[in-house]
Every structure is written in C-alpha cells, then in structure tokens.
Amino acid sequence: MSRQVVRSSKFRHVFGQPAKADQCYEDVRVSQTTWDSGFCAVNPKFVALICEASGGGAFLVLPLGKTGRVDKNVPTVCGHTAPVLDIAWCPHNDNVIASGSEDCTVMVWEIPDGGLTLPLREPVVTLEGHTKRVGIVTWHPTAQNILLSAGCDNVILVWDVGTGAAVLTLGPDVHPDTIYSVDWSRDGALICTSCRDKRVRIIEPRKGTVAAEKDRPHEGTRPVHAVFVSEGKILTTGFSRMSERQVALWDTKHLEEPLSLQELDTSSGVLLPFFDPDTNIVYLCGKGDSSIRYFEITSEAPFLHYLSMFSSKESQRGMGYMPKRGLEVNKCEIARFYKLHERKCEPIAMTVPRKSDLFQEDLYPPTAGPDPALTAEEWLGGQDAGPLLISLKDGYVPPKSRELRVNRGLDSTRRRAVPEAGGTPSSDAVSRLEEEIRKLQTTVQELQKRLDRLEETVQAK
C-alpha cells in the first residue's frame, strides 16, 4: 500500500484570528456603491475606508489605534462631488492617500499625524484628465510621487504628483473596453491589466507598448483580476464557462497554457487577490464571501498549492491589506486584513503558530521599506529598481511625517495637459508651454530695455 507524501511547508498551518470586539471599528457606514475595489486601505498609521455620504463622495480616515465605536460626527475626507470608488495609501509617505471618484478626478490628500479634527475638503492636488469615472488608483512601488489611475473612459494615466501633471497615457487603443484591474510589477517596470475585452495584458508603460497578452485566461464572462507574483509569473482570478470561480498561474514568457488552473466554487463574488512577495502566499478575498482562501506559490510543479481557508459568519463588503512593516512580528503575524462589514471594520490576523517568542527570521525576510528607490525623473528617464529593503527584527518604527510638496510654479495648463501614448507630452501641451516661455522672454526683454533707459537718464543728470 503506497503512502501519500504530504508536502512540507511552514505555512501549512496558517490560521486567521479575528480581532476582539473592542479592537474593531464599530458603527461605520460602509459605501453601498457597486464596484469591485477593496473599499479599504491601511498602513502602519491609519485605516481608511470608503463610506456612505450624502451629496458627494467621502471616505473615513482613522488612526490605527482608535478602535471601538466611531462617532457619527467624525470628520471625513469629503472633497469629491460624487461617490469615491478607490483609495490607496502612498507606500513612501504614510500620511498621503489618493482617491479616485465618479466625478472623473483623482485627488491626493495629506492626513495630519493623529488623524483629522475637521472635515478635509481641500486636497494637496487635484489630477484632472479622465472623462469618465475613475475606478482604480495605485502608486508606483519604488518611484517617488508616481501614481497610476484607470478610468471608465478606458484610459490609464500615470501622474507625477510632485508637479500635478499627467506624464504618460495609455489610451483606448490599448484597452478598447472597461479596465478591471491594474497591478505594478515589484520593480515598477511593467504593469499587468485585465480588461472587459477578455484579455490580460503586460504593458511597458513608459513605451506605451504591450509586451505580452493572453486572450481569455478564463472562459467566463465575469470580471478577471490579475496580479504579478514571484519570478516573472502572474496570477489571475476569474470564472469558467459554467460560472465556477477559478484561479490560474501563468508564466509571462509562455502564456499559451497556465502553469496551474484550479476551480474553487460556484459563488458569484469577484475574487480580489493579495500577494505577499516575502512568503510567496497569495490570499483570495471574494466580495460578498465570508472566507479568505490562501495559496502558496513555488518554483516547481504544480506551482500553486492550496493551504487553507479562513471562514466567518458574516460576508465582506470590502477588504484592506496591511503592508508587512505594520504587522506584529513578536506574534508571528504574517498578514493582516481589514474586513468591511455593513457597519463595521474587523481586523483579521494571519498567524503561523510557533512555540518560541524569539524573532522568526524564516518568516520575516527583509521587506519593502518606506523609502523610495528612485525619483520620478529617474523612473521616467528609464531607470528601474527594486524596493529598498528593511529588517523587522527590532520592530518597525514609522519615520517622521514628510510633507508632500507639489510644484505649482509651472503654468496651470501643465497640470491639465494629458500626454499621448508612449510617454511624450501632447502637442497642445507643448505649444502652450512654448507660448508661455515666449511671453516670459518678451517680458524680460522689455524690462531690460526699461532698465537701460533709466540708467541713461541717471547718467545724463
């Protein structure tokens, strides 16, 4: 009789632990908008979640430790004139958050340490360029002040937040239909997108070219989501022709057949994937589900290994994912989710049981720190770099808050200029800038002439 060999993995017994009632955020009115984003974003300082708002769009920002019942009059970030669809914290500044809205704008906000004491209505910068609602915002992982937004106008814009200008555009010729998801590669050289035209594309944004694409990674008609994972692979979630939910792993150099394809269940909720590059674990959170599945990705067949599933009684309206530097390493916590209920936000800690209370180096390799590896100019100039890594051995201490500086010295038309595909500014924007330069040069010449005449008059007297 043959014995089945169980694959050894230190993550086989990862278990989810919901926070106690006093560690949750109670009595928050989570947004009822129908949209496939997480509706929640967290970092080591704050938790932000999109909430219901009358007469516009708003989201709530709370200091991480301010748990318990949330006052119904708590100040919100409320500068949008239509519902907010997506929010994302800047990975290089824990006080800066971006939001995309149905009002066609992207706004970047600065949250003071300690949280808001008054409603925040004035963003640091408003990014205008989309003609339809903006459903995706995501920051570059290693370059400072680079923000990507995707709208229902089928356009992706890459912004330099430091100048408030759109520096790259991928137009409707790249995505002919609604964009479902966008994800940066770990070094930010590529993006991976999924689209309603049933194609997954790997794109070089600075060139505006599609490096690879896969038609119909899943046979079903429901939305597909795609993320980069380790070693040049991507992971997709979607539906089969019989509406069964699927997860698939692909090699970006050989997209003809998946490395692994697994069917999960027949639920209708879209699966949102969250990948941890430090542990090679991917977590699948379905909107409307009451569970979180997690898989380990390895470099050998069958590549994608099901680990376990965390289940609870209540379904989730959205989900936030804490960066590794915000976890409690002394409790062997390898991931933490912030699960949105209808009126509550509940932290869920994913823990590896260990007897020792010493620092577990195998669970916490050096992870991405808060410092950018590149400036916006270096990345736009063609440089790439992986994240600057930090050790969590002595715990993570957040750096002092850094002010986000936006250079508005250039003419305001610069902020509104939308470059054409391939990363070059549009001809209209260039013409406007050249005209402004000519006007300034003429003014300088006139002033010089006046100065010369004054000197001649003084000398004559």
XYZ file of C-alpha atoms in Angstrom:
461
model
C 0.000 0.000 0.000
C 1.516 3.335 -1.074
C 1.589 6.224 1.383
C 0.749 9.702 0.180
C 3.575 12.121 0.953
C 2.390 15.432 2.379
C 4.256 18.441 1.022
C 6.234 20.168 3.743
C 5.652 23.901 4.169
C 6.000 26.213 7.144
C 2.731 27.868 6.089
C 0.537 24.751 6.125
C -0.954 25.706 9.492
C -1.507 29.434 8.992
C -4.733 30.386 10.734
C -6.844 33.522 10.789
C -7.754 35.174 14.082
C -10.484 37.873 14.080
C -9.936 40.788 16.436
C -11.986 41.086 19.614
C -14.965 43.438 19.582
C -13.082 46.275 21.316
C -10.333 46.106 18.635
C -12.795 46.598 15.746
C -14.088 49.855 14.278
C -17.808 49.862 15.018
C -20.721 51.839 13.598
C -19.140 52.886 10.306
C -21.421 53.198 7.270
C -19.552 51.376 4.512
C -20.261 52.534 0.956
C -23.105 50.797 -0.891
C -21.615 51.614 -4.305
C -21.356 48.661 -6.668
C -17.686 48.481 -7.648
C -15.006 45.769 -7.485
C -12.419 47.511 -5.320
C -11.453 46.795 -1.722
C -13.135 49.995 -0.373
C -10.436 49.958 2.324
C -6.740 50.892 2.559
C -4.433 50.540 5.570
C -0.852 51.328 6.551
C 1.081 51.320 9.862
C -0.533 54.646 10.882
C -4.097 54.771 9.546
C -7.068 52.784 8.310
C -9.140 54.421 5.563
C -12.477 53.174 4.281
C -14.978 54.483 1.777
C -18.230 55.405 3.490
C -21.722 56.484 2.541
C -22.011 60.240 2.032
C -24.914 62.450 1.063
C -24.346 64.952 -1.724
C -20.904 63.750 -2.790
C -18.181 61.247 -2.059
C -16.282 60.730 1.180
C -14.001 58.355 2.975
C -13.101 57.920 6.604
C -9.513 58.038 7.924
C -8.914 56.783 11.478
C -5.657 56.355 13.418
C -4.940 52.651 13.658
C -5.277 52.599 17.447
C -8.575 54.497 17.555
C -10.767 51.378 17.782
C -14.225 50.939 19.215
C -17.379 52.826 18.294
C -16.800 55.574 15.753
C -18.634 58.846 16.445
C -21.256 59.522 13.774
C -19.933 63.107 13.503
C -16.313 62.047 12.991
C -14.661 64.253 10.292
C -14.234 62.714 6.846
C -12.275 63.442 3.679
C -15.093 64.895 1.605
C -13.772 66.885 -1.361
C -15.226 64.752 -4.169
C -18.587 65.706 -5.691
C -19.562 62.084 -6.490
C -19.006 58.685 -4.809
C -15.401 57.589 -4.190
C -14.574 54.262 -5.888
C -10.976 53.503 -4.872
C -8.371 54.696 -2.365
C -4.647 53.904 -1.976
C -2.019 54.954 0.572
C 1.321 56.144 -0.755
C 3.953 53.454 0.014
C 6.594 56.145 0.653
C 4.588 58.518 2.854
C 2.149 57.115 5.402
C 0.311 60.451 5.611
C -0.559 60.685 1.906
C -3.549 58.964 0.296
C -5.005 59.105 -3.231
C -8.669 58.687 -4.156
C -10.496 58.114 -7.452
C -14.134 59.067 -7.889
C -17.165 59.062 -10.139
C -16.596 62.824 -10.568
C -13.758 61.919 -13.045
C -10.989 63.288 -10.812
C -8.137 61.853 -8.777
C -7.312 63.721 -5.570
C -4.233 63.401 -3.371
C -4.664 64.208 0.321
C -2.318 64.750 3.245
C -3.559 63.436 6.602
C -2.048 65.027 9.735
C -0.479 62.778 12.368
C -3.159 61.856 14.881
C -5.924 61.937 12.274
C -8.492 64.541 11.266
C -10.040 67.024 13.676
C -12.077 68.827 10.988
C -13.562 67.646 7.654
C -10.888 67.710 4.933
C -12.200 69.310 1.746
C -9.057 70.678 0.089
C -6.699 68.131 -1.486
C -2.986 68.767 -1.908
C -3.506 68.385 -5.640
C -6.410 67.531 -7.962
C -5.491 65.484 -11.031
C -7.858 66.126 -13.948
C -7.619 64.241 -17.203
C -10.189 61.438 -17.224
C -13.528 61.974 -18.966
C -15.411 59.236 -17.084
C -15.373 57.891 -13.534
C -12.031 56.790 -12.078
C -12.246 53.313 -10.558
C -8.580 52.376 -9.957
C -5.735 54.266 -8.279
C -2.389 52.627 -7.448
C 1.027 54.038 -6.519
C 4.329 53.047 -8.101
C 6.057 50.631 -5.686
C 9.565 52.148 -5.847
C 9.466 55.582 -7.583
C 8.541 58.659 -5.584
C 5.314 60.547 -6.414
C 4.323 58.325 -9.372
C 0.598 57.497 -9.305
C -1.430 55.483 -11.824
C -5.158 55.902 -12.404
C -7.546 53.990 -14.657
C -10.971 55.275 -15.662
C -14.112 54.039 -17.352
C -13.002 56.080 -20.381
C -10.675 53.066 -20.985
C -7.641 55.294 -20.376
C -4.729 54.753 -17.990
C -2.906 57.903 -16.852
C 0.408 57.954 -14.990
C 0.843 61.128 -12.927
C 3.804 62.885 -11.404
C 2.121 64.057 -8.210
C 5.047 66.382 -7.489
C 4.066 68.555 -10.464
C 0.393 67.587 -10.768
C 0.950 66.616 -14.415
C -0.016 63.507 -16.376
C 3.296 62.226 -17.730
C 2.195 59.036 -19.522
C -1.043 57.918 -21.165
C -2.306 54.564 -22.396
C -5.360 55.389 -24.463
C -8.393 53.425 -25.685
C -6.262 51.934 -28.477
C -4.591 49.762 -25.776
C -7.753 48.934 -23.801
C -10.879 49.085 -26.005
C -13.198 48.386 -23.054
C -13.529 48.773 -19.272
C -10.346 48.084 -17.290
C -10.993 45.677 -14.405
C -7.614 45.673 -12.640
C -4.100 47.141 -12.818
C -1.045 45.907 -10.917
C 2.595 47.095 -10.904
C 5.494 44.651 -11.084
C 7.720 44.608 -7.982
C 10.275 46.989 -9.550
C 7.622 49.068 -11.323
C 8.974 48.420 -14.822
C 5.742 46.771 -16.050
C 2.029 46.823 -15.341
C -0.425 43.942 -15.685
C -4.007 44.784 -16.660
C -7.248 42.881 -17.151
C -9.965 44.233 -19.401
C -13.574 43.607 -20.319
C -12.432 42.515 -23.787
C -11.357 39.260 -22.015
C -7.621 39.946 -22.395
C -4.866 40.181 -19.819
C -2.004 42.449 -20.925
C 1.536 43.020 -19.672
C 2.486 46.575 -20.629
C 5.643 48.679 -20.600
C 4.015 51.982 -19.569
C 6.928 54.287 -20.464
C 6.959 52.958 -24.027
C 3.194 52.559 -24.274
C 3.680 49.053 -25.727
C 2.097 45.698 -24.891
C 4.910 43.251 -24.059
C 2.609 40.208 -23.865
C -1.087 39.418 -23.739
C -3.366 36.465 -23.128
C -6.810 36.178 -24.679
C -9.490 34.598 -22.481
C -7.428 33.401 -19.494
C -10.809 32.317 -18.097
C -13.737 31.308 -20.294
C -16.457 33.027 -18.277
C -17.902 36.493 -18.891
C -17.475 37.841 -15.326
C -14.574 40.187 -14.428
C -10.984 38.894 -14.313
C -8.377 40.253 -11.884
C -4.630 39.827 -12.421
C -1.561 40.460 -10.217
C 2.179 39.963 -10.589
C 3.641 37.251 -8.368
C 7.184 35.931 -7.976
C 9.696 35.024 -10.700
C 8.038 36.510 -13.745
C 4.624 34.977 -13.166
C 1.135 36.406 -12.963
C -1.906 35.088 -11.136
C -5.446 35.586 -12.422
C -8.857 35.040 -10.869
C -11.976 34.635 -12.992
C -14.845 32.347 -13.939
C -15.279 29.241 -16.071
C -17.904 28.911 -18.784
C -20.137 27.245 -16.182
C -19.658 30.251 -13.831
C -17.343 28.403 -11.467
C -14.703 30.590 -9.837
C -11.139 29.839 -10.906
C -7.579 30.807 -10.007
C -4.754 30.374 -12.534
C -0.984 30.871 -12.543
C 0.829 31.917 -15.737
C 4.411 32.255 -16.921
C 4.666 35.667 -18.592
C 7.060 34.291 -21.229
C 4.748 31.414 -22.188
C 1.114 32.470 -21.907
C -0.282 29.723 -24.147
C -1.209 27.403 -21.246
C -1.470 28.072 -17.496
C 1.096 26.561 -15.132
C -1.804 25.765 -12.821
C -5.590 26.157 -13.057
C -7.878 25.340 -10.134
C -11.646 25.570 -9.803
C -12.901 26.771 -6.432
C -16.689 27.053 -6.119
C -19.804 28.451 -7.806
C -20.131 31.709 -5.861
C -20.739 34.882 -7.886
C -18.418 37.279 -5.982
C -15.307 38.555 -7.769
C -12.089 37.312 -6.126
C -9.609 40.046 -5.156
C -6.021 38.659 -4.990
C -3.428 39.980 -2.490
C 0.152 38.714 -2.970
C 2.874 38.722 -0.310
C 6.308 38.548 -2.042
C 8.086 37.796 1.257
C 6.264 34.499 1.846
C 5.023 33.771 -1.719
C 1.493 33.426 -0.388
C -1.485 34.767 -2.311
C -4.746 35.479 -0.477
C -8.074 35.438 -2.349
C -10.865 37.539 -0.853
C -14.235 37.410 -2.573
C -16.654 40.319 -2.364
C -19.789 39.000 -0.708
C -17.907 35.940 0.610
C -17.390 35.099 4.244
C -14.000 33.449 3.650
C -10.371 34.121 2.712
C -8.503 31.383 0.818
C -4.741 31.289 0.680
C -2.303 29.507 -1.612
C 1.478 29.127 -1.667
C 3.369 29.637 -4.929
C 6.511 27.555 -5.524
C 9.030 27.305 -8.361
C 8.306 23.615 -9.042
C 5.190 21.838 -10.343
C 2.346 22.029 -9.516
C 3.388 25.640 -8.632
C 0.131 26.654 -6.870
C -0.619 24.871 -3.584
C -3.828 25.344 -1.637
C -3.030 25.952 2.047
C -6.251 26.621 3.927
C -9.264 28.880 4.292
C -10.392 31.323 6.959
C -14.173 31.420 7.371
C -16.524 33.552 9.408
C -20.279 34.023 9.607
C -20.627 37.477 8.052
C -19.874 38.332 4.426
C -17.347 41.000 3.475
C -18.166 44.186 1.552
C -14.504 45.010 1.049
C -11.005 44.262 2.277
C -7.852 46.158 3.215
C -4.358 44.617 3.325
C -1.683 45.805 5.759
C 1.913 46.220 4.462
C 4.376 43.851 6.132
C 6.017 46.652 8.154
C 2.726 47.208 10.028
C 2.492 43.667 11.455
C 3.275 42.377 14.948
C 6.357 40.224 14.401
C 6.501 39.074 18.040
C 3.186 37.260 17.485
C 4.330 35.576 14.233
C 1.725 37.560 12.291
C 2.466 37.200 8.552
C -0.554 39.104 7.185
C -3.436 41.226 8.428
C -6.686 42.030 6.674
C -9.273 44.664 7.498
C -12.639 43.167 6.652
C -15.522 45.531 5.958
C -18.980 44.506 7.153
C -22.039 46.641 6.561
C -21.464 48.665 9.752
C -18.062 47.517 10.985
C -14.387 47.109 10.078
C -12.836 43.972 11.599
C -9.061 43.249 11.632
C -8.132 39.613 10.907
C -4.586 38.475 11.758
C -2.992 35.601 9.818
C -0.568 33.830 12.147
C 1.940 30.979 11.943
C 1.873 29.108 15.293
C 5.344 28.951 16.875
C 6.329 27.981 20.423
C 9.283 30.362 20.636
C 8.726 34.079 21.225
C 12.040 34.956 19.566
C 12.161 36.733 16.198
C 11.474 34.192 13.434
C 13.881 35.076 10.628
C 12.435 32.498 8.222
C 9.018 34.199 8.435
C 10.329 37.757 8.086
C 12.982 38.202 5.408
C 13.962 41.839 4.656
C 10.827 43.573 3.372
C 9.982 46.716 1.424
C 10.643 49.841 3.489
C 9.077 53.311 3.278
C 11.898 54.993 1.333
C 11.609 55.307 -2.468
C 14.397 53.775 -4.548
C 14.002 56.266 -7.417
C 12.822 59.790 -8.045
C 10.013 60.363 -10.522
C 12.517 61.826 -13.006
C 14.817 58.776 -12.769
C 11.957 56.351 -13.406
C 10.587 58.411 -16.296
C 14.129 58.521 -17.681
C 14.192 54.721 -17.960
C 15.701 53.557 -14.667
C 14.257 50.631 -12.686
C 14.977 49.488 -9.142
C 13.509 47.060 -6.670
C 12.241 48.288 -3.302
C 14.712 49.344 -0.609
C 14.512 46.577 1.984
C 14.462 46.877 5.783
C 14.723 44.316 8.588
C 11.819 43.838 11.013
C 13.991 42.180 13.682
C 13.747 45.087 16.109
C 10.224 46.045 15.041
C 9.227 48.843 12.681
C 9.324 52.436 13.838
C 7.487 54.792 11.423
C 9.661 57.711 10.277
C 8.653 61.295 10.925
C 5.861 62.520 8.673
C 7.111 64.002 5.411
C 5.376 66.892 3.732
C 4.167 66.264 0.187
C 5.399 69.137 -1.938
C 3.661 69.959 -5.196
C 5.442 72.357 -7.541
C 2.751 74.635 -8.897
C 5.276 77.149 -10.222
C 4.657 75.994 -13.767
C 1.607 77.291 -15.583
C -1.617 75.580 -14.532
C -2.049 74.296 -18.078
C 0.844 71.931 -17.331
C -1.299 70.212 -14.695
C -4.149 69.714 -17.131
C -2.007 68.528 -20.011
C -2.588 64.878 -20.949
C 0.363 63.319 -22.808
C -0.135 60.947 -25.685
C 0.646 57.218 -25.584
C 4.284 56.309 -25.293
C 5.092 58.910 -22.649
C 5.559 62.072 -24.752
C 3.572 65.221 -23.948
C 0.729 66.137 -26.294
C 1.414 68.734 -28.999
C -1.177 71.118 -27.467
C 0.559 70.992 -24.083
C 3.972 71.602 -25.667
C 2.591 74.512 -27.713
C 1.079 76.122 -24.602
C 4.326 75.796 -22.673
C 6.346 77.228 -25.585
C 3.920 80.162 -25.812
C 4.305 80.846 -22.080
C 8.107 80.754 -22.424
C 7.977 83.214 -25.353
C 5.786 85.588 -23.324
C 8.205 85.433 -20.387
C 11.174 86.062 -22.670
C 9.403 89.103 -24.200
C 8.627 90.463 -20.726
C 12.258 90.066 -19.660
C 13.437 91.899 -22.793
C 11.001 94.787 -22.136
C 12.168 95.086 -18.532
C 15.805 95.121 -19.669
C 15.072 97.954 -22.114
C 13.374 99.994 -19.392
C 16.338 99.439 -17.083
C 18.749 100.612 -19.796
C 16.711 103.803 -20.362
C 16.634 104.549 -16.617
C 20.415 104.167 -16.419
C 20.886 106.551 -19.368
C 18.606 109.140 -17.695
C 20.528 108.905 -14.401
C 23.863 109.331 -16.181
C 22.562 112.373 -18.138
C 21.565 114.117 -14.897
